[in-house]
Amino acid sequence: MLSRLSISDIVLIDRLDVDFRNGLSVLTGETGAGKSIVLDAFTLALGARGDAALVRDGAEQGQVVAAFDLPKKHPARELLRANDLGDDDGEVILRRVQLADGRTRAFINDRPVSVQILRELGTKLVEIHGQHDERALVDPAVHRAVLDAFGGNAELAAKTRALWQAWREQEALVAAERERNERAKRDADYIRNAVDELTKLAPQPGEETTLAGRRASLMRAEKVAGDLKDAHDVIAGSGSSVPEIASALRRLERRQQEAADIVGGPAKALETALNSIEEARLGLEAAMRLADYDPQELERNEERLFALRAAGRKYGSAVDDLPAVAARFEGDLAAIDQGDANLKKLEAAAQQAEREFRETAKKLSEARAATAKKLDKAVQAELPPLKLERAEFISEIESNPSSPGPDGYDRVEFWVRTNPGARPGPMMKVASGGELARFLLALKVVLADRGSAPTLVFDEIDTGVGGAVSDAIGARLARLAQKVQVLTVTHAPQVAARAVNHFLVAKEAVQGGKRVNTKIATLDDKKRREEVARMLSGADVTDEARKAAERLIAGAAA
């Protein structure tokens, strides 16, 4: 329900704050007091089109804030969660800023949003009905859902949508399989050759990386092995000087006894050199064994790697994806070999899905037809007191099994016949402004809280009707307000007398009379009686009018 409305710098409104409660709330006031301005501001907060003319003269911007109290499981909270606009607790606050240059800004729970999201949320929170309103129940797009809600067919309708989706998905599988089979048959020879080639090649996931790494390692080993062999040839090959050094060392050793002091040092140095060379030889031979590689392995490695990369180019695939390519070709070949077996299975499943959908859709159509009769009868019972005793309400259902959809076979639209013998037609086109508002009221009373937003607003739906009809309208608004919050702008004392909350919209002079400001006052019992008396008698409120107002209020409460 709407709990609070705050308006600032909108047309004639400087600042206005109103707290609302459950039940029937009425807004009254003299013509031109600003009731329409309040409603225009409210609709702005709900996502209506902005207008620079709404900004008060001299202000840079206007603002409207509407706060709502909602139960945790209200559908509006699903929209909030889907758009990350708050949790399941606390108020839901809609705010709209209208700039003087025509631009607007929208916020939900102080988070900036698009006007589209604001409007979508607004439709879940508030329905506005008036003589010229083109939303809510006037929109044929919602009539089918309203009928299902009234008849308790929502679960059957949801099942129908689910079966429709299952049928569509199964049909998509059939189409994909048929296309695959046709493509496979066209390319049968190519596919068989591809399967043979890839089967022989047998590519493995990650094989390219492994082969490339091994190839690089082998090529490095080839280069290192050559350098090691060259070094080994220097110290151990046929041209090595090691034998000559060893011979020289032996000769010096034989001279040790004759001239140890002369040859001892050089002999020791030569012995050390020979030992170092021998150590180097052993090290080189060990390194050569480590660096040993098989040239044939390198050749085999490269052939495998190049074959894989060639296959990747041929089939337009990364080498690592070749196993998946092979699997796809094998699947296509299997489809060819199996003929139409898989397709027939899928077609059978699609036919079963269609049968299940059509059976459920038929049940839903039958349930809607039965519900339509009940709804028409219930609405018809509400029409005579609303001075529509010669009118007829009709739930027109156009059922077309040859053109099914997610909601079944049925197109639903509320029609009316305003006079006997007249041709019935869509409610919006056939009913006049005053008639339309009363038809909508009768329908909302019958629907009560089924398919309704938590707050309903009726804008002067009693215009142009007499006292008895106004009283009937008031009675029905009061009944409706037992289920949902109802706000109504009215000039009828019979409607105002039934209010639980009464707000007076009036103008006051400000700035020494240079301009006026619209304000709203919550009326206590005494002031409420005075306002109802004014609505009965006009500008001059008499004692007789006050007594009549008391009787009217007392009668409404009885």
Coordinates of C-alpha atoms in Angstrom, one line a residue:
M1 CA 0.0 0.0 0.0
L2 CA 1.0 3.6 -0.5
S3 CA 2.2 4.9 2.9
R4 CA 3.6 8.3 2.0
L5 CA 3.6 10.8 -0.8
S6 CA 5.9 13.9 -0.8
I7 CA 5.7 16.5 -3.6
S8 CA 7.9 19.6 -3.9
D9 CA 8.1 22.3 -6.5
I10 CA 5.5 20.8 -8.9
V11 CA 3.1 23.4 -10.6
L12 CA 1.4 25.1 -7.6
I13 CA 2.8 22.9 -4.9
D14 CA 5.7 24.3 -2.9
R15 CA 6.0 21.4 -0.5
L16 CA 3.4 18.7 0.4
D17 CA 3.7 15.6 2.6
V18 CA 0.8 13.2 3.1
D19 CA 0.7 10.0 5.0
F20 CA -1.8 7.3 3.9
R21 CA -3.5 4.4 5.6
N22 CA -5.4 1.3 4.6
G23 CA -9.1 1.6 3.6
L24 CA -10.9 4.1 1.5
S25 CA -9.2 7.5 1.3
V26 CA -10.9 10.4 -0.5
L27 CA -9.5 13.6 -1.8
T28 CA -12.0 16.4 -2.1
G29 CA -11.8 20.2 -2.7
E30 CA -13.2 22.9 -4.9
T31 CA -12.7 22.8 -8.7
G32 CA -9.2 24.1 -9.5
A33 CA -7.9 23.5 -6.0
G34 CA -5.1 21.2 -7.4
K35 CA -6.5 17.6 -7.1
S36 CA -5.4 16.9 -10.7
I37 CA -1.9 18.3 -9.9
V38 CA -1.6 15.9 -7.0
L39 CA -2.5 12.9 -9.3
D40 CA -0.2 14.1 -12.1
A41 CA 2.6 14.3 -9.6
F42 CA 1.8 10.8 -8.3
T43 CA 1.8 9.3 -11.7
L44 CA 5.1 11.0 -12.4
A45 CA 6.6 9.0 -9.5
L46 CA 5.1 5.9 -11.1
G47 CA 6.9 6.4 -14.4
A48 CA 4.5 8.6 -16.4
R49 CA 5.9 10.9 -19.1
G50 CA 7.7 13.9 -17.7
D51 CA 7.0 17.5 -18.7
A52 CA 9.0 20.7 -18.0
A53 CA 5.7 22.5 -17.4
L54 CA 5.3 20.5 -14.2
V55 CA 8.2 22.4 -12.5
R56 CA 7.0 25.3 -10.4
D57 CA 7.8 28.7 -11.7
G58 CA 11.2 29.9 -10.4
A59 CA 12.3 26.4 -9.4
E60 CA 15.1 24.5 -11.1
Q61 CA 13.5 21.1 -10.6
G62 CA 10.5 19.4 -9.0
Q63 CA 10.5 16.1 -7.1
V64 CA 7.9 13.5 -6.2
V65 CA 8.5 10.6 -3.7
A66 CA 6.1 7.8 -3.2
A67 CA 6.8 5.2 -0.4
F68 CA 5.0 1.8 -0.3
D69 CA 4.7 -0.9 2.4
L70 CA 4.6 -4.3 0.8
P71 CA 4.5 -7.9 2.0
K72 CA 7.7 -9.9 1.5
K73 CA 6.2 -12.1 -1.2
H74 CA 4.6 -9.4 -3.3
P75 CA 5.4 -9.7 -7.0
A76 CA 6.9 -6.2 -7.0
R77 CA 9.8 -7.5 -4.8
E78 CA 10.7 -10.0 -7.5
L79 CA 11.3 -7.1 -9.8
L80 CA 13.4 -5.4 -7.2
R81 CA 15.6 -8.5 -6.7
A82 CA 16.0 -9.0 -10.4
N83 CA 17.4 -5.5 -10.8
D84 CA 19.4 -5.4 -7.5
L85 CA 17.2 -2.7 -6.1
G86 CA 16.9 -3.8 -2.5
D87 CA 16.1 -6.7 -0.2
D88 CA 12.8 -8.1 1.1
D89 CA 12.5 -5.7 4.0
G90 CA 11.5 -2.1 4.5
E91 CA 9.7 0.4 2.4
V92 CA 9.9 0.5 -1.4
I93 CA 10.6 4.2 -2.3
L94 CA 10.0 5.6 -5.8
R95 CA 11.5 9.0 -6.6
R96 CA 11.3 11.1 -9.7
V97 CA 13.0 14.3 -10.3
Q98 CA 11.6 16.6 -13.1
L99 CA 14.2 19.2 -14.3
A100 CA 13.1 22.5 -15.8
D101 CA 14.8 21.7 -19.1
G102 CA 12.5 18.7 -19.6
R103 CA 14.8 15.9 -18.5
T104 CA 13.9 13.6 -15.7
R105 CA 15.7 11.3 -13.3
A106 CA 14.3 8.1 -11.7
F107 CA 15.3 6.4 -8.5
I108 CA 14.1 3.2 -6.7
N109 CA 15.3 2.9 -3.1
D110 CA 17.7 5.7 -3.9
R111 CA 19.3 3.8 -6.7
P112 CA 19.2 5.4 -10.2
V113 CA 17.1 3.4 -12.7
S114 CA 15.6 3.8 -16.2
V115 CA 12.1 5.2 -16.5
Q116 CA 11.1 1.9 -18.0
I117 CA 11.9 0.0 -14.9
L118 CA 10.2 2.7 -12.7
R119 CA 7.1 2.3 -14.9
E120 CA 7.2 -1.5 -14.7
L121 CA 7.4 -1.4 -11.0
G122 CA 4.7 1.3 -10.8
T123 CA 2.2 -0.9 -12.7
K124 CA 2.7 -3.6 -10.0
L125 CA 2.1 -1.1 -7.2
V126 CA -0.8 1.1 -8.4
E127 CA -3.7 1.0 -10.8
I128 CA -5.3 4.3 -11.8
H129 CA -8.8 4.3 -13.2
G130 CA -10.5 7.4 -14.5
Q131 CA -12.9 8.5 -17.2
H132 CA -10.1 8.8 -19.8
D133 CA -7.6 6.4 -18.4
E134 CA -6.2 3.9 -20.8
R135 CA -4.3 1.6 -18.5
A136 CA -5.0 -1.2 -16.1
L137 CA -8.2 -3.2 -16.9
V138 CA -8.8 -1.2 -20.1
D139 CA -5.8 -2.8 -21.7
P140 CA -6.9 -6.1 -23.4
A141 CA -3.4 -7.5 -22.9
V142 CA -4.3 -8.1 -19.2
H143 CA -7.8 -9.4 -19.6
R144 CA -6.8 -13.0 -20.1
A145 CA -4.7 -12.9 -16.9
V146 CA -7.6 -11.2 -15.0
L147 CA -10.0 -13.9 -16.1
D148 CA -7.5 -16.7 -15.0
A149 CA -7.1 -15.0 -11.7
F150 CA -10.8 -14.8 -11.1
G151 CA -11.4 -18.4 -12.0
G152 CA -8.4 -19.8 -10.1
N153 CA -6.9 -21.0 -13.3
A154 CA -3.4 -19.5 -12.8
E155 CA -1.8 -22.9 -12.1
L156 CA -3.4 -24.4 -15.2
A157 CA -2.2 -21.4 -17.2
A158 CA 1.3 -21.8 -15.9
K159 CA 1.3 -25.5 -16.8
T160 CA 0.1 -24.6 -20.3
R161 CA 3.0 -22.1 -20.7
A162 CA 5.5 -24.7 -19.4
L163 CA 4.2 -27.4 -21.9
W164 CA 4.3 -24.9 -24.7
Q165 CA 7.9 -24.2 -23.9
A166 CA 8.7 -27.9 -23.8
W167 CA 7.0 -28.4 -27.2
R168 CA 8.9 -25.5 -28.7
E169 CA 12.2 -26.9 -27.4
Q170 CA 11.4 -30.3 -28.8
E171 CA 10.5 -28.8 -32.1
A172 CA 13.8 -27.0 -32.1
L173 CA 15.6 -30.3 -31.5
V174 CA 13.8 -31.9 -34.4
A175 CA 14.7 -29.0 -36.7
A176 CA 18.4 -29.2 -35.7
E177 CA 18.5 -32.9 -36.2
R178 CA 16.8 -32.7 -39.6
E179 CA 19.2 -30.0 -40.7
R180 CA 22.2 -32.1 -39.5
N181 CA 21.0 -35.2 -41.3
E182 CA 20.4 -33.3 -44.5
R183 CA 23.8 -31.6 -44.3
A184 CA 25.5 -35.0 -43.5
K185 CA 23.8 -36.7 -46.5
R186 CA 25.0 -33.9 -48.8
D187 CA 28.6 -34.3 -47.6
A188 CA 28.6 -38.0 -47.1
D189 CA 31.8 -38.7 -49.1
Y190 CA 33.7 -35.9 -47.5
I191 CA 32.6 -36.9 -44.0
R192 CA 33.7 -40.5 -44.6
N193 CA 37.1 -39.5 -45.8
A194 CA 37.4 -37.1 -42.9
V195 CA 36.5 -39.8 -40.4
D196 CA 39.1 -42.2 -42.0
E197 CA 41.8 -39.5 -42.0
L198 CA 41.2 -38.4 -38.4
T199 CA 40.8 -41.9 -37.2
K200 CA 44.2 -42.8 -38.6
L201 CA 45.7 -39.6 -37.3
A202 CA 44.1 -40.1 -33.8
P203 CA 44.8 -36.6 -32.4
Q204 CA 45.0 -36.4 -28.7
P205 CA 44.1 -33.4 -26.5
G206 CA 47.2 -31.3 -25.7
E207 CA 49.3 -33.3 -28.1
E208 CA 50.5 -30.3 -30.1
T209 CA 52.0 -28.7 -27.0
T210 CA 53.7 -31.9 -26.0
L211 CA 55.2 -32.5 -29.5
A212 CA 56.3 -28.9 -29.9
G213 CA 58.1 -29.0 -26.5
R214 CA 59.8 -32.3 -27.3
R215 CA 60.9 -31.0 -30.7
A216 CA 62.4 -27.9 -29.2
S217 CA 64.2 -30.1 -26.6
L218 CA 65.6 -32.5 -29.3
M219 CA 66.8 -29.6 -31.5
R220 CA 68.6 -28.1 -28.5
A221 CA 70.2 -31.5 -27.8
E222 CA 71.4 -31.8 -31.4
K223 CA 73.2 -28.5 -31.1
V224 CA 74.8 -29.2 -27.7
A225 CA 75.9 -32.7 -28.7
G226 CA 77.8 -31.3 -31.7
D227 CA 79.7 -28.8 -29.4
L228 CA 80.5 -31.5 -26.9
K229 CA 81.8 -33.8 -29.6
D230 CA 84.1 -31.1 -30.9
A231 CA 85.5 -30.4 -27.5
H232 CA 86.0 -34.1 -26.9
D233 CA 87.9 -34.4 -30.2
V234 CA 90.2 -31.7 -29.2
I235 CA 91.4 -33.5 -26.0
A236 CA 90.9 -37.1 -27.0
G237 CA 90.8 -37.3 -30.8
S238 CA 93.5 -38.2 -33.3
G239 CA 94.8 -34.7 -33.2
S240 CA 95.0 -34.5 -29.5
S241 CA 98.3 -33.3 -27.9
V242 CA 97.7 -35.4 -24.7
P243 CA 100.1 -38.3 -25.8
E244 CA 102.9 -35.9 -26.5
I245 CA 102.3 -34.2 -23.1
A246 CA 102.4 -37.6 -21.4
S247 CA 105.6 -38.5 -23.2
A248 CA 107.2 -35.3 -22.2
L249 CA 106.2 -35.9 -18.6
R250 CA 107.8 -39.4 -18.5
R251 CA 111.1 -38.0 -19.8
L252 CA 111.1 -35.3 -17.1
E253 CA 110.3 -37.9 -14.4
R254 CA 113.4 -39.8 -15.5
R255 CA 115.5 -36.7 -15.0
Q256 CA 114.1 -36.3 -11.4
Q257 CA 117.1 -38.0 -9.8
E258 CA 119.7 -36.0 -11.7
A259 CA 118.1 -32.5 -11.4
A260 CA 115.1 -32.7 -9.1
D261 CA 115.4 -29.1 -8.2
I262 CA 115.2 -28.1 -11.8
V263 CA 112.5 -30.4 -13.3
G264 CA 110.4 -31.1 -10.2
G265 CA 108.1 -28.1 -10.6
P266 CA 107.5 -28.4 -14.4
A267 CA 106.9 -32.2 -14.0
K268 CA 104.3 -31.6 -11.3
A269 CA 102.6 -29.0 -13.4
L270 CA 102.4 -31.3 -16.4
E271 CA 101.0 -34.1 -14.2
T272 CA 98.3 -31.7 -12.9
A273 CA 97.5 -30.6 -16.4
L274 CA 97.1 -34.2 -17.6
N275 CA 94.9 -35.0 -14.6
S276 CA 92.7 -32.0 -15.4
I277 CA 92.5 -33.0 -19.1
E278 CA 91.5 -36.5 -18.1
E279 CA 88.8 -35.1 -15.8
A280 CA 87.6 -32.9 -18.6
R281 CA 87.5 -35.9 -21.0
L282 CA 85.4 -38.0 -18.5
G283 CA 83.1 -35.0 -18.0
L284 CA 82.6 -34.5 -21.7
E285 CA 81.9 -38.2 -22.3
A286 CA 79.3 -38.1 -19.5
A287 CA 77.7 -35.0 -21.0
M288 CA 77.7 -36.5 -24.4
R289 CA 75.8 -39.5 -23.0
L290 CA 73.2 -37.1 -21.5
A291 CA 72.9 -35.1 -24.7
D292 CA 72.6 -38.2 -26.9
Y293 CA 69.5 -38.0 -29.1
D294 CA 67.9 -40.1 -31.8
P295 CA 67.8 -38.1 -35.1
Q296 CA 65.0 -40.5 -36.2
E297 CA 63.0 -39.5 -33.1
L298 CA 63.3 -35.8 -34.1
E299 CA 62.2 -36.7 -37.6
R300 CA 59.2 -38.7 -36.3
N301 CA 58.3 -35.9 -33.9
E302 CA 58.3 -33.3 -36.7
E303 CA 56.3 -35.4 -39.1
R304 CA 53.6 -36.0 -36.4
L305 CA 53.5 -32.3 -35.5
F306 CA 53.3 -31.1 -39.1
A307 CA 50.6 -33.7 -39.9
L308 CA 48.5 -32.5 -37.0
R309 CA 48.9 -28.8 -38.0
A310 CA 48.1 -29.6 -41.6
A311 CA 44.9 -31.4 -40.4
G312 CA 44.0 -28.4 -38.3
R313 CA 44.3 -26.1 -41.3
K314 CA 42.4 -28.5 -43.5
Y315 CA 39.4 -28.7 -41.1
G316 CA 39.6 -25.1 -40.0
S317 CA 40.3 -26.0 -36.4
A318 CA 42.9 -25.5 -33.7
V319 CA 45.0 -28.7 -33.3
D320 CA 43.7 -29.2 -29.8
D321 CA 40.1 -29.1 -31.1
L322 CA 40.8 -31.9 -33.7
P323 CA 39.4 -34.6 -31.3
A324 CA 36.1 -32.7 -31.1
V325 CA 36.1 -32.3 -34.9
A326 CA 36.6 -36.0 -35.3
A327 CA 33.8 -36.7 -32.8
R328 CA 31.5 -34.3 -34.8
F329 CA 32.3 -36.1 -38.1
E330 CA 31.8 -39.4 -36.4
G331 CA 28.4 -38.2 -35.2
D332 CA 27.5 -37.0 -38.7
L333 CA 28.6 -40.4 -40.1
A334 CA 26.6 -42.2 -37.5
A335 CA 23.6 -40.1 -38.4
I336 CA 24.0 -41.1 -42.0
D337 CA 24.5 -44.8 -41.1
Q338 CA 21.5 -44.8 -38.7
G339 CA 19.3 -43.1 -41.4
D340 CA 16.3 -41.3 -39.9
A341 CA 16.1 -43.3 -36.7
N342 CA 17.1 -40.5 -34.4
L343 CA 15.0 -38.0 -36.3
K344 CA 12.0 -40.3 -35.9
K345 CA 12.6 -40.6 -32.2
L346 CA 12.8 -36.8 -31.8
E347 CA 9.7 -36.3 -34.0
A348 CA 7.8 -38.8 -31.8
A349 CA 8.9 -36.9 -28.7
A350 CA 7.8 -33.6 -30.3
Q351 CA 4.4 -35.1 -31.2
Q352 CA 4.0 -36.3 -27.6
A353 CA 4.9 -32.8 -26.3
E354 CA 2.3 -31.3 -28.7
R355 CA -0.4 -33.7 -27.5
E356 CA 0.3 -32.8 -23.8
F357 CA 0.2 -29.1 -24.6
R358 CA -3.0 -29.3 -26.6
E359 CA -4.7 -31.5 -23.9
T360 CA -3.9 -28.9 -21.3
A361 CA -4.7 -25.9 -23.5
K362 CA -8.1 -27.5 -24.2
K363 CA -8.7 -27.9 -20.5
L364 CA -7.7 -24.3 -19.9
S365 CA -10.0 -23.1 -22.7
E366 CA -12.9 -25.0 -21.1
A367 CA -12.1 -23.6 -17.7
R368 CA -11.9 -20.0 -19.1
A369 CA -15.3 -20.5 -20.8
A370 CA -16.8 -21.6 -17.5
T371 CA -15.1 -18.7 -15.6
A372 CA -16.3 -16.2 -18.2
K373 CA -19.9 -17.1 -17.5
K374 CA -19.3 -16.6 -13.7
L375 CA -17.5 -13.4 -14.2
D376 CA -20.1 -12.0 -16.5
K377 CA -22.9 -12.9 -14.0
A378 CA -21.0 -11.4 -11.1
V379 CA -20.2 -8.1 -12.9
Q380 CA -23.8 -7.9 -14.3
A381 CA -25.1 -8.0 -10.7
E382 CA -23.1 -4.9 -9.9
L383 CA -24.4 -2.8 -12.9
P384 CA -28.0 -1.8 -12.0
P385 CA -27.1 0.2 -8.9
L386 CA -24.5 2.0 -11.0
K387 CA -27.3 3.2 -13.4
L388 CA -26.1 0.6 -16.0
E389 CA -29.2 -1.6 -15.6
R390 CA -29.7 -1.8 -19.4
A391 CA -26.1 -2.6 -20.1
E392 CA -24.4 -5.9 -20.5
F393 CA -20.9 -7.1 -19.6
I394 CA -19.4 -9.8 -21.8
S395 CA -16.1 -11.7 -21.5
E396 CA -15.4 -12.3 -25.2
I397 CA -13.2 -15.3 -25.8
E398 CA -11.8 -16.0 -29.3
S399 CA -10.4 -19.6 -29.3
N400 CA -8.3 -20.7 -32.2
P401 CA -6.5 -24.1 -31.8
S402 CA -4.9 -23.7 -35.2
S403 CA -2.9 -20.7 -33.8
P404 CA -1.7 -21.8 -30.3
G405 CA 0.6 -19.8 -28.1
P406 CA 2.2 -19.9 -24.7
D407 CA -1.2 -18.9 -23.1
G408 CA -3.1 -21.6 -25.0
Y409 CA -5.7 -21.0 -27.7
D410 CA -7.6 -18.1 -26.3
R411 CA -7.7 -14.4 -26.9
V412 CA -9.7 -12.7 -24.1
E413 CA -11.2 -9.2 -24.2
F414 CA -13.9 -7.5 -22.1
W415 CA -16.8 -6.3 -24.2
V416 CA -19.9 -4.3 -23.2
R417 CA -23.3 -3.6 -24.7
T418 CA -24.6 -0.3 -23.3
N419 CA -28.2 -0.7 -24.5
P420 CA -30.4 -3.6 -25.6
G421 CA -30.2 -4.2 -29.3
A422 CA -26.9 -2.4 -29.7
R423 CA -23.9 -4.2 -31.0
P424 CA -21.5 -5.2 -28.3
G425 CA -17.8 -4.3 -28.6
P426 CA -14.6 -3.7 -26.7
M427 CA -15.2 -1.9 -23.5
M428 CA -12.8 0.9 -24.3
K429 CA -14.4 1.7 -27.6
V430 CA -18.1 1.3 -26.8
A431 CA -18.5 2.8 -23.3
S432 CA -18.5 6.5 -22.8
G433 CA -16.1 8.1 -20.2
G434 CA -18.6 7.9 -17.3
E435 CA -19.8 4.4 -18.3
L436 CA -16.3 3.1 -18.7
A437 CA -15.4 4.2 -15.2
R438 CA -18.4 2.5 -13.7
F439 CA -17.9 -0.7 -15.7
L440 CA -14.3 -0.7 -14.3
L441 CA -15.5 -0.2 -10.8
A442 CA -18.0 -3.0 -11.1
L443 CA -15.3 -5.3 -12.4
K444 CA -12.8 -4.3 -9.7
V445 CA -15.4 -4.9 -7.0
V446 CA -16.0 -8.4 -8.4
L447 CA -12.3 -9.2 -8.7
A448 CA -11.6 -7.7 -5.2
D449 CA -7.9 -8.5 -4.5
R450 CA -7.5 -11.0 -7.3
G451 CA -5.2 -9.6 -10.0
S452 CA -5.1 -6.2 -8.4
A453 CA -2.3 -3.9 -7.5
P454 CA -2.2 -3.2 -3.8
T455 CA -3.3 0.4 -4.4
L456 CA -6.2 1.5 -6.6
V457 CA -6.8 5.1 -7.6
F458 CA -10.2 6.3 -9.0
D459 CA -10.2 9.7 -10.5
E460 CA -13.6 11.4 -10.4
I461 CA -15.5 8.3 -11.6
D462 CA -18.7 9.8 -10.1
T463 CA -18.7 12.8 -12.5
G464 CA -22.1 13.4 -14.2
V465 CA -24.1 10.9 -12.1
G466 CA -26.9 11.5 -9.6
G467 CA -27.1 11.0 -5.9
A468 CA -28.3 7.4 -6.0
V469 CA -25.6 6.3 -8.4
S470 CA -23.0 8.2 -6.4
D471 CA -24.1 6.4 -3.3
A472 CA -23.8 3.1 -5.1
I473 CA -20.3 4.0 -6.3
G474 CA -19.4 4.9 -2.7
A475 CA -20.7 1.7 -1.4
R476 CA -18.7 -0.3 -3.9
L477 CA -15.5 1.7 -3.3
A478 CA -15.9 1.0 0.4
R479 CA -16.3 -2.8 -0.3
L480 CA -13.3 -2.8 -2.5
A481 CA -11.3 -1.0 0.2
Q482 CA -11.8 -3.9 2.5
K483 CA -9.4 -5.9 0.3
V484 CA -7.0 -3.3 -1.1
Q485 CA -6.1 0.3 -0.5
V486 CA -8.4 2.7 -2.4
L487 CA -7.8 6.3 -3.2
T488 CA -10.4 8.3 -5.0
V489 CA -10.8 11.9 -6.1
T490 CA -14.5 12.8 -5.8
H491 CA -17.0 15.6 -5.9
A492 CA -19.8 13.4 -4.6
P493 CA -20.7 13.8 -0.9
Q494 CA -22.1 10.2 -1.0
V495 CA -18.6 8.9 -1.8
A496 CA -16.8 11.2 0.7
A497 CA -19.2 10.1 3.5
R498 CA -17.8 6.6 3.3
A499 CA -14.2 7.5 3.6
V500 CA -12.0 6.2 6.3
N501 CA -9.4 8.9 5.5
H502 CA -10.5 12.2 4.2
F503 CA -8.0 14.7 2.6
L504 CA -9.0 18.3 1.6
V505 CA -7.1 19.8 -1.3
A506 CA -7.1 23.6 -1.2
K507 CA -5.2 26.7 -2.4
E508 CA -3.7 29.3 -0.1
A509 CA -2.2 32.7 -1.0
V510 CA 1.6 33.1 -0.3
Q511 CA 4.1 35.9 -0.7
G512 CA 1.5 38.5 0.1
G513 CA -0.9 37.2 -2.4
K514 CA 1.5 37.2 -5.3
R515 CA 1.0 33.6 -6.0
V516 CA -0.9 30.6 -4.6
N517 CA 0.2 27.2 -3.2
T518 CA -1.7 23.9 -3.2
K519 CA -1.9 22.1 0.1
I520 CA -3.5 19.0 1.6
A521 CA -5.1 18.8 5.0
T522 CA -6.1 15.6 6.8
L523 CA -9.7 16.2 8.2
D524 CA -10.8 15.3 11.6
D525 CA -14.5 14.3 12.2
K526 CA -15.6 17.9 12.6
K527 CA -13.8 19.3 9.6
R528 CA -14.9 16.3 7.6
R529 CA -18.6 17.0 8.4
E530 CA -18.0 20.6 7.3
E531 CA -16.5 19.5 4.0
V532 CA -19.3 17.0 3.2
A533 CA -21.8 19.8 4.1
R534 CA -20.0 22.1 1.6
M535 CA -20.2 19.4 -1.0
L536 CA -23.9 19.2 -0.4
S537 CA -24.8 22.9 -0.3
G538 CA -22.0 24.7 -2.1
A539 CA -20.1 27.8 -0.9
D540 CA -22.6 28.8 1.8
V541 CA -22.7 26.0 4.4
T542 CA -26.0 26.0 6.3
D543 CA -27.0 24.2 9.4
E544 CA -29.4 22.1 7.3
A545 CA -26.4 21.0 5.2
R546 CA -24.4 20.1 8.3
K547 CA -27.3 18.0 9.6
A548 CA -27.6 16.3 6.2
A549 CA -23.9 15.7 6.2
E550 CA -24.1 14.1 9.7
R551 CA -26.9 11.8 8.5
L552 CA -25.0 10.9 5.4
I553 CA -21.8 10.0 7.3
A554 CA -23.8 8.1 9.9
G555 CA -25.7 6.2 7.3
A556 CA -22.5 5.3 5.5
A557 CA -21.0 3.9 8.7
A558 CA -24.1 1.9 9.5

